[in-house]
Short mmCIF file of C-alpha atoms and ligand atoms in Angstrom, two decimals:
data_model
loop_
_atom_site.label_atom_id
_atom_site.label_comp_id
_atom_site.label_asym_id
_atom_site.label_seq_id
_atom_site.Cartn_x
_atom_site.Cartn_y
_atom_site.Cartn_z
CA MET A 313 -19.63 0.26 -5.74
CA LYS A 314 -23.08 0.25 -7.35
CA GLU A 315 -22.33 3.29 -9.51
CA TYR A 316 -18.92 2.13 -10.73
CA PRO A 317 -18.93 -1.67 -10.60
CA THR A 318 -15.82 -2.12 -12.77
CA ILE A 319 -13.45 -0.81 -10.09
CA SER A 320 -12.40 -2.49 -6.86
CA LEU A 321 -11.51 -0.82 -3.57
CA ASP A 322 -9.71 -2.44 -0.63
CA ARG A 323 -10.72 -5.92 -1.80
CA PHE A 324 -8.72 -7.92 -4.34
CA ASP A 325 -10.06 -11.46 -4.45
CA ARG A 326 -12.94 -13.35 -6.13
CA GLU A 327 -15.07 -11.13 -8.43
CA ASN A 328 -12.59 -8.31 -7.87
CA LEU A 329 -10.10 -10.20 -10.03
CA HIS A 330 -12.05 -8.84 -13.03
CA ALA A 331 -11.74 -5.17 -12.07
CA ARG A 332 -10.46 -2.54 -14.53
CA ALA A 333 -8.72 -0.55 -11.78
CA TYR A 334 -7.80 -1.07 -8.13
CA PHE A 335 -7.74 1.38 -5.25
CA LEU A 336 -6.11 0.92 -1.85
CA SER A 337 -7.19 3.41 0.83
CA HIS A 338 -4.50 2.46 3.38
CA CYS A 339 -2.14 -0.29 4.52
CA HIS A 340 -4.21 -2.25 7.04
CA LYS A 341 -4.51 -6.00 6.51
CA ASP A 342 -8.34 -6.04 6.54
CA HIS A 343 -8.27 -3.75 3.49
CA MET A 344 -5.71 -5.81 1.58
CA LYS A 345 -7.49 -9.15 1.13
CA GLY A 346 -6.18 -10.85 -2.01
CA LEU A 347 -3.58 -8.17 -2.68
CA LYS A 348 -0.70 -10.62 -2.65
CA GLY A 349 -2.69 -13.42 -4.31
CA PRO A 350 -1.09 -15.37 -7.19
CA LEU A 351 -4.24 -14.97 -9.31
CA LEU A 352 -4.06 -11.20 -9.18
CA LYS A 353 -0.32 -11.31 -9.88
CA ARG A 354 -0.94 -13.32 -13.05
CA LYS A 355 -3.73 -11.01 -14.18
CA LEU A 356 -1.38 -8.03 -13.89
CA GLN A 357 1.27 -9.73 -15.98
CA PHE A 358 -1.20 -10.13 -18.84
CA SER A 359 -2.79 -6.71 -18.58
CA ARG A 360 -1.69 -3.45 -20.19
CA THR A 361 -4.12 -1.12 -18.42
CA VAL A 362 -4.97 -2.43 -14.95
CA ARG A 363 -3.27 -0.43 -12.20
CA LEU A 364 -3.45 0.08 -8.44
CA TYR A 365 -4.05 3.66 -7.28
CA CYS A 366 -3.15 4.89 -3.80
CA SER A 367 -1.31 7.71 -2.03
CA PHE A 368 2.50 8.03 -2.25
CA VAL A 369 2.82 7.10 1.43
CA THR A 370 0.66 3.98 1.02
CA LYS A 371 2.80 2.93 -1.95
CA GLU A 372 5.94 3.36 0.13
CA LEU A 373 4.54 1.37 3.07
CA LEU A 374 3.17 -1.37 0.82
CA LEU A 375 6.43 -1.87 -1.07
CA SER A 376 8.41 -1.96 2.18
CA ASN A 377 6.88 -5.42 2.64
CA PRO A 378 8.65 -7.83 0.22
CA LYS A 379 5.42 -9.84 -0.24
CA TYR A 380 3.99 -6.91 -2.16
CA ALA A 381 7.16 -5.96 -4.06
CA PHE A 382 5.70 -7.32 -7.32
CA TRP A 383 3.23 -4.43 -7.31
CA GLU A 384 5.96 -1.88 -7.95
CA GLU A 385 5.44 -1.55 -11.71
CA TYR A 386 1.64 -1.57 -11.44
CA ILE A 387 1.14 1.10 -8.78
CA VAL A 388 0.21 4.64 -9.75
CA PRO A 389 0.62 6.85 -6.70
CA LEU A 390 -1.57 9.97 -6.72
CA GLU A 391 -1.07 13.31 -4.98
CA LEU A 392 -3.60 14.30 -2.35
CA GLU A 393 -6.33 16.70 -3.41
CA SER A 394 -5.47 16.74 -7.10
CA PRO A 395 -8.25 15.38 -9.33
CA THR A 396 -6.92 12.77 -11.78
CA GLN A 397 -8.67 11.35 -14.82
CA ILE A 398 -8.53 7.57 -15.16
CA LEU A 399 -9.59 5.55 -18.18
CA LEU A 400 -11.35 2.31 -17.25
CA VAL A 401 -10.83 -0.10 -20.12
CA ASP A 402 -12.43 -3.47 -20.71
CA GLU A 403 -9.49 -5.24 -22.31
CA ALA A 404 -11.65 -7.90 -23.98
CA SER A 405 -14.20 -5.64 -25.68
CA GLY A 406 -12.24 -2.38 -25.77
CA GLU A 407 -15.14 -0.58 -24.07
CA LYS A 408 -13.99 2.50 -22.14
CA GLU A 409 -15.26 4.72 -19.36
CA ASP A 410 -13.77 7.90 -17.95
CA ILE A 411 -13.70 8.65 -14.25
CA VAL A 412 -12.08 11.39 -12.17
CA VAL A 413 -10.67 10.42 -8.78
CA THR A 414 -9.49 12.72 -5.98
CA LEU A 415 -7.65 11.51 -2.87
CA LEU A 416 -8.68 13.22 0.36
CA PRO A 417 -6.78 12.81 3.67
CA ALA A 418 -8.63 10.36 5.95
CA GLY A 419 -6.86 10.95 9.30
CA HIS A 420 -6.70 7.22 10.05
CA CYS A 421 -3.04 6.17 9.62
CA PRO A 422 -0.05 7.26 7.52
CA GLY A 423 -1.06 7.37 3.85
CA SER A 424 -4.77 6.81 4.51
CA VAL A 425 -7.13 8.49 2.06
CA MET A 426 -10.76 8.72 1.05
CA PHE A 427 -11.54 8.43 -2.67
CA LEU A 428 -13.95 10.85 -4.35
CA PHE A 429 -15.09 9.57 -7.75
CA GLU A 430 -16.77 11.81 -10.29
CA GLY A 431 -18.17 10.32 -13.50
CA SER A 432 -21.25 9.60 -15.58
CA GLN A 433 -22.95 7.82 -12.68
CA GLY A 434 -22.58 10.71 -10.26
CA ASN A 435 -20.26 11.69 -7.42
CA VAL A 436 -19.41 8.94 -5.01
CA LEU A 437 -17.29 9.13 -1.85
CA TYR A 438 -15.55 6.06 -0.47
CA THR A 439 -14.23 6.94 2.99
CA GLY A 440 -12.01 3.90 3.60
CA ASP A 441 -11.29 3.97 7.32
CA PHE A 442 -11.39 7.54 8.53
CA ARG A 443 -11.40 9.86 11.48
CA LEU A 444 -12.46 13.43 10.89
CA ALA A 445 -13.29 15.91 13.63
CA VAL A 446 -16.62 17.75 13.78
CA GLY A 447 -16.58 20.50 11.16
CA ASP A 448 -13.76 19.00 9.06
CA ALA A 449 -15.97 18.22 6.03
CA SER A 450 -16.62 21.92 5.47
CA ARG A 451 -12.87 22.49 5.14
CA ILE A 452 -12.32 19.90 2.38
CA GLU A 453 -12.13 21.93 -0.81
CA HIS A 454 -12.83 19.07 -3.23
CA LEU A 455 -16.14 18.24 -1.55
CA HIS A 456 -17.27 21.67 -2.72
CA SER A 457 -17.78 23.37 -6.05
CA GLY A 458 -17.47 27.05 -5.40
CA SER A 459 -19.14 27.69 -2.07
CA ARG A 460 -21.64 24.82 -2.45
CA VAL A 461 -21.33 21.24 -1.27
CA LYS A 462 -21.05 18.86 -4.24
CA ASP A 463 -24.04 16.70 -5.03
CA ILE A 464 -22.98 13.34 -3.57
CA GLN A 465 -24.90 10.33 -4.87
CA SER A 466 -23.48 7.79 -2.43
CA VAL A 467 -21.14 7.58 0.52
CA TYR A 468 -19.47 4.24 1.26
CA LEU A 469 -18.88 4.79 4.93
CA ASP A 470 -16.50 3.60 7.65
CA SER A 471 -19.42 2.93 10.00
CA THR A 472 -17.34 1.22 12.73
CA PHE A 473 -18.84 3.53 15.40
CA TYR A 474 -22.14 4.45 13.77
CA ASP A 475 -24.13 3.64 16.89
CA PRO A 476 -25.30 6.03 19.68
CA ARG A 477 -23.35 3.89 22.16
CA PHE A 478 -20.23 5.48 20.63
CA TYR A 479 -21.70 8.98 20.77
CA GLN A 480 -18.54 10.70 21.86
CA ILE A 481 -14.90 9.69 21.60
CA PRO A 482 -12.51 12.30 22.98
CA THR A 483 -10.67 14.17 20.23
CA ARG A 484 -7.17 13.28 19.15
CA GLU A 485 -5.82 16.36 20.94
CA VAL A 486 -7.57 15.58 24.24
CA CYS A 487 -6.37 11.94 24.17
CA LEU A 488 -2.83 12.93 23.29
CA ASN A 489 -2.79 15.49 26.07
CA GLY A 490 -3.88 12.89 28.65
CA ILE A 491 -1.15 10.49 27.52
CA SER A 492 1.47 13.27 27.58
CA VAL A 493 0.64 14.25 31.15
CA LEU A 494 0.84 10.63 32.34
CA ILE A 495 4.17 10.03 30.59
CA GLY A 496 5.63 13.38 31.66
CA ASN A 497 4.81 12.75 35.32
CA TRP A 498 6.47 9.34 35.14
CA ILE A 499 9.65 9.83 33.14
CA SER A 500 10.55 13.09 34.90
CA GLN A 501 11.10 11.18 38.17
CA SER A 502 14.41 9.56 37.15
CA PRO A 503 16.19 8.16 34.09
CA TYR A 504 15.13 4.69 35.31
CA HIS A 505 11.44 5.53 34.96
CA VAL A 506 10.42 4.25 31.53
CA VAL A 507 7.18 3.84 29.61
CA TRP A 508 6.09 1.00 27.36
CA LEU A 509 3.41 1.89 24.81
CA ASN A 510 1.52 -1.36 24.23
CA CYS A 511 0.60 -0.69 20.59
CA LYS A 512 -0.70 -3.26 18.12
CA ALA A 513 1.45 -4.21 15.16
CA ALA A 514 -0.25 -1.89 12.67
CA TYR A 515 0.22 1.57 11.23
CA GLY A 516 -1.64 4.38 12.96
CA TYR A 517 0.31 5.07 16.17
CA GLU A 518 2.89 7.21 14.38
CA TYR A 519 0.85 10.30 15.24
CA LEU A 520 1.36 9.40 18.91
CA PHE A 521 5.12 8.77 18.47
CA THR A 522 5.81 12.03 16.65
CA ASN A 523 3.86 14.12 19.14
CA LEU A 524 5.43 12.46 22.20
CA GLY A 525 8.87 12.69 20.60
CA GLU A 526 8.36 16.39 20.02
CA GLU A 527 6.94 17.02 23.49
CA PHE A 528 9.70 15.20 25.39
CA ASN A 529 12.49 15.92 22.93
CA THR A 530 13.24 12.23 22.54
CA GLN A 531 12.87 9.28 20.19
CA ILE A 532 10.65 6.24 20.69
CA HIS A 533 12.16 2.76 20.61
CA VAL A 534 10.54 0.60 17.90
CA ASN A 535 11.51 -2.70 16.27
CA HIS A 536 11.42 -1.58 12.66
CA LEU A 537 11.80 1.76 10.95
CA ALA A 538 12.97 0.93 7.43
CA MET A 539 9.44 1.57 6.10
CA PHE A 540 9.76 5.20 7.18
CA LYS A 541 13.13 5.77 5.50
CA ASN A 542 11.61 8.29 3.10
CA MET A 543 9.34 9.92 5.69
CA PRO A 544 11.55 12.30 7.69
CA GLU A 545 8.59 13.59 9.73
CA ILE A 546 8.16 10.15 11.29
CA LEU A 547 11.72 8.85 11.03
CA SER A 548 13.17 11.57 13.21
CA TYR A 549 11.04 10.44 16.18
CA VAL A 550 11.63 6.67 16.10
CA THR A 551 14.79 4.69 16.69
CA THR A 552 16.05 1.13 17.05
CA ASP A 553 18.39 2.30 19.84
CA ARG A 554 16.98 0.70 23.01
CA ARG A 555 18.37 3.29 25.44
CA MET A 556 15.19 5.36 25.42
CA GLN A 557 12.69 6.25 28.13
CA ILE A 558 9.71 5.67 25.83
CA HIS A 559 9.31 2.31 24.11
CA ALA A 560 6.80 1.01 21.61
CA CYS A 561 8.78 -2.13 20.82
CA ARG A 562 7.13 -5.52 20.56
CA HIS A 563 7.97 -9.11 21.36
CA PRO A 564 5.86 -12.21 20.65
CA LYS A 565 5.51 -12.61 24.42
CA ASP A 566 4.94 -8.92 25.22
CA GLU A 567 2.55 -9.34 28.15
CA GLU A 568 4.73 -12.00 29.77
CA PHE A 569 7.72 -9.69 29.57
CA PHE A 570 5.84 -6.84 31.12
CA GLN A 571 4.57 -9.00 34.02
CA GLY A 572 8.23 -9.80 34.71
CA ASN A 573 8.83 -6.04 34.86
CA ARG A 574 10.88 -6.14 31.68
CA LEU A 575 10.59 -4.32 28.38
CA PRO A 576 9.81 -6.36 25.26
CA CYS A 577 13.25 -5.41 23.88
CA GLY A 578 14.91 -6.60 27.11
CA CYS A 579 16.64 -3.26 27.65
CA THR A 580 18.12 -2.68 31.11
CA ALA A 581 20.00 0.23 32.70
CA PRO A 582 23.78 0.15 32.00
CA ASP A 583 24.58 0.41 35.73
CA GLY A 584 22.23 -2.45 36.62
CA THR A 585 19.62 -0.29 38.41
CA PRO A 586 16.24 -1.95 37.88
CA LEU A 587 13.95 -0.02 35.54
CA ARG A 588 10.59 1.22 36.78
CA ILE A 589 8.18 0.50 33.94
CA ILE A 590 4.57 1.51 33.34
CA SER A 591 2.58 0.24 30.37
CA ILE A 592 0.05 2.30 28.45
CA LYS A 593 -2.31 0.51 26.09
CA PRO A 594 -3.94 2.82 23.53
CA SER A 595 -7.59 1.74 23.35
CA THR A 596 -10.80 3.22 22.06
CA MET A 597 -12.91 4.75 24.83
CA TRP A 598 -16.36 6.04 24.16
CA PHE A 599 -19.08 7.81 26.04
CA GLY A 600 -22.76 7.40 25.31
CA GLU A 601 -23.60 10.97 26.28
CA ARG A 602 -22.95 14.36 24.81
CA THR A 603 -21.17 15.56 27.93
CA LYS A 604 -17.46 16.00 27.55
CA LYS A 605 -15.73 13.48 29.78
CA THR A 606 -12.09 14.13 30.50
CA ASN A 607 -10.86 10.87 32.01
CA VAL A 608 -9.03 9.61 28.95
CA ILE A 609 -6.69 7.50 31.12
CA ILE A 610 -7.81 4.46 33.11
CA LYS A 611 -5.57 2.62 35.57
CA THR A 612 -5.95 -1.11 34.95
CA GLY A 613 -3.27 -2.51 37.27
CA ALA A 614 -0.44 -1.58 39.62
CA SER A 615 1.61 -0.20 36.74
CA SER A 616 -0.64 -0.51 33.72
CA PHE A 617 -2.96 1.98 32.10
CA ARG A 618 -5.31 2.28 29.18
CA ALA A 619 -5.31 5.52 27.25
CA CYS A 620 -7.98 6.71 24.84
CA PHE A 621 -6.96 6.57 21.22
CA SER A 622 -9.24 6.12 18.21
CA PHE A 623 -8.52 5.62 14.53
CA HIS A 624 -12.22 5.84 13.61
CA SER A 625 -14.84 8.61 13.73
CA SER A 626 -17.31 8.57 16.62
CA TYR A 627 -21.10 8.54 16.14
CA SER A 628 -21.35 12.31 16.57
CA GLU A 629 -18.44 12.89 14.17
CA LEU A 630 -20.10 10.61 11.59
CA LYS A 631 -23.45 12.38 12.00
CA ASP A 632 -21.78 15.75 11.55
CA PHE A 633 -20.01 14.54 8.41
CA LEU A 634 -23.14 12.99 6.87
CA SER A 635 -25.49 15.83 7.72
CA TYR A 636 -23.06 18.21 6.02
CA LEU A 637 -22.81 16.13 2.81
CA ARG A 638 -26.42 14.88 2.72
CA PRO A 639 -25.78 12.11 0.19
CA VAL A 640 -28.66 10.32 -1.56
CA ASN A 641 -27.40 6.91 -0.36
CA ILE A 642 -25.15 5.74 2.45
CA TYR A 643 -23.71 2.25 2.44
CA PRO A 644 -22.00 0.95 5.59
CA SER A 645 -18.62 -0.76 5.12
CA VAL A 646 -18.59 -2.08 8.68
CA ILE A 647 -21.31 -3.35 11.00
CA PRO A 648 -20.83 -1.97 14.53
CA LEU A 649 -20.25 -4.66 17.16
CA GLY A 650 -23.53 -6.22 18.31
CA ARG A 651 -25.59 -4.71 15.47
CA THR A 652 -27.00 -6.20 12.27
CA LEU A 653 -26.66 -4.93 8.71
CA THR A 654 -30.41 -4.19 8.65
CA GLU A 655 -30.16 -2.08 11.81
CA VAL A 656 -27.21 0.00 10.68
CA THR A 657 -28.72 0.47 7.21
CA GLN A 658 -31.98 1.68 8.79
CA MET A 659 -30.08 4.09 11.04
CA LEU A 660 -28.07 5.44 8.11
CA LYS A 661 -31.28 6.06 6.10
CA LEU A 662 -32.05 8.85 8.57
CA MET A 663 -28.98 10.71 7.34
CA CYS A 664 -29.83 10.39 3.63
CA ARG A 665 -31.15 13.29 1.62
CA THR A 666 -34.40 11.61 0.54
CA SER A 667 -35.28 10.89 4.14
CA LEU A 668 -34.80 14.55 5.02
CA ILE A 669 -37.03 15.61 2.12
CA SER A 670 -39.80 13.06 2.74
CA SER A 671 -40.01 14.03 6.40
CA ALA A 672 -40.66 17.61 5.29
CA ILE A 673 -43.57 16.67 2.99
CA TYR A 674 -46.81 18.28 4.10
CA LYS A 675 -49.26 15.89 5.70
CA PRO A 676 -52.90 17.00 5.98
CA LEU A 677 -53.85 17.70 9.58
CA GLY A 678 -57.14 17.02 11.27
CA VAL A 679 -57.56 13.26 10.92
CA LEU A 680 -60.30 12.05 13.28
CA LYS A 681 -59.65 9.40 15.87
CA ARG A 682 -61.43 6.19 14.97
CA SER A 683 -63.01 3.85 17.44
CA ARG A 684 -61.10 0.60 17.71
CA VAL A 685 -62.73 -2.26 15.83
CA GLN A 686 -63.12 -5.33 18.02
CA ARG A 687 -62.60 -8.45 15.97
CA PRO A 688 -64.64 -11.46 16.93
CA HIS A 689 -62.53 -14.45 17.94
ZN1 ZN B 485 -7.64 0.74 8.97
ZN1 ZN B 486 12.24 -1.21 23.62
#
């Protein structure tokens, strides 16, 4: 970050090897580059002050993977919404800088947070990956001092969908409701009617599992659950017992299995009755208009469906968030598909405070139309 260049967020290789502190917003691979690198491991062994800061849940998920086990003694988990002072020390020169960091829930996957930094170079918000609904920013206490919005110098933004093409993505509740209706109609027909949720191998679908588990008073079959051993809210809705009507299990040849009308786990009915399986693939669906579309389920084959599900804020959600905060600068972390960095930077300028002020500057009226000068060839 321009304001605090001695810290590194979600990137752990190359010049980041010299950072005085590390921050991990959530456990997705594209935010963990270099995190298991031998160079970083050696740096930690020789350092007395360099630590990795993240949420308690992110720490738990990270350490559940043995490749990251060496981080254990260098991680400082922080509570959500409790400002913490961190001393950034240059170990060679002894130079020090104080910074206050606050973790804010990001609504992206278990453990995901935004980082708010407050220090001598101003207030800076790093969103990580996030999905907030319209109006959510006004409910985040630490973005306010008293009743006023804090003066935010820069936002480092998850700009995945900052493009009018992605104007509207149905809300989490609307998507979940569509999926629930589809599943309910299917599994209520007989115990042999089962559903396979075709989820990618990444954190973020747990919200779906817990809500479906609650709704249908069941557990979801998954391959692994050890990482949730200390998260009862999630753990109670997932199981490695295959005798379930809802599956989110995976197999290297998932699609092949499903074509053969089998579940990835190979589960069959104990009495030999063939299972009737539908697949639902959570996918991001967007609508370019403001109108509220309700078709959050699309049939893509005889027994396969796509269901709307998004881990990232839509264009209108991002605009709502930014127009509430009105930061001086906005830096995109992601370039939307088919766009260029220049384009997205230009588009984000419109949401910056200076742009709002300059557009309000009085321009003298009454300029006369000039006749067009014809240049000789
Ligand atoms: Zn992510
Ligand atoms: Zn299964």
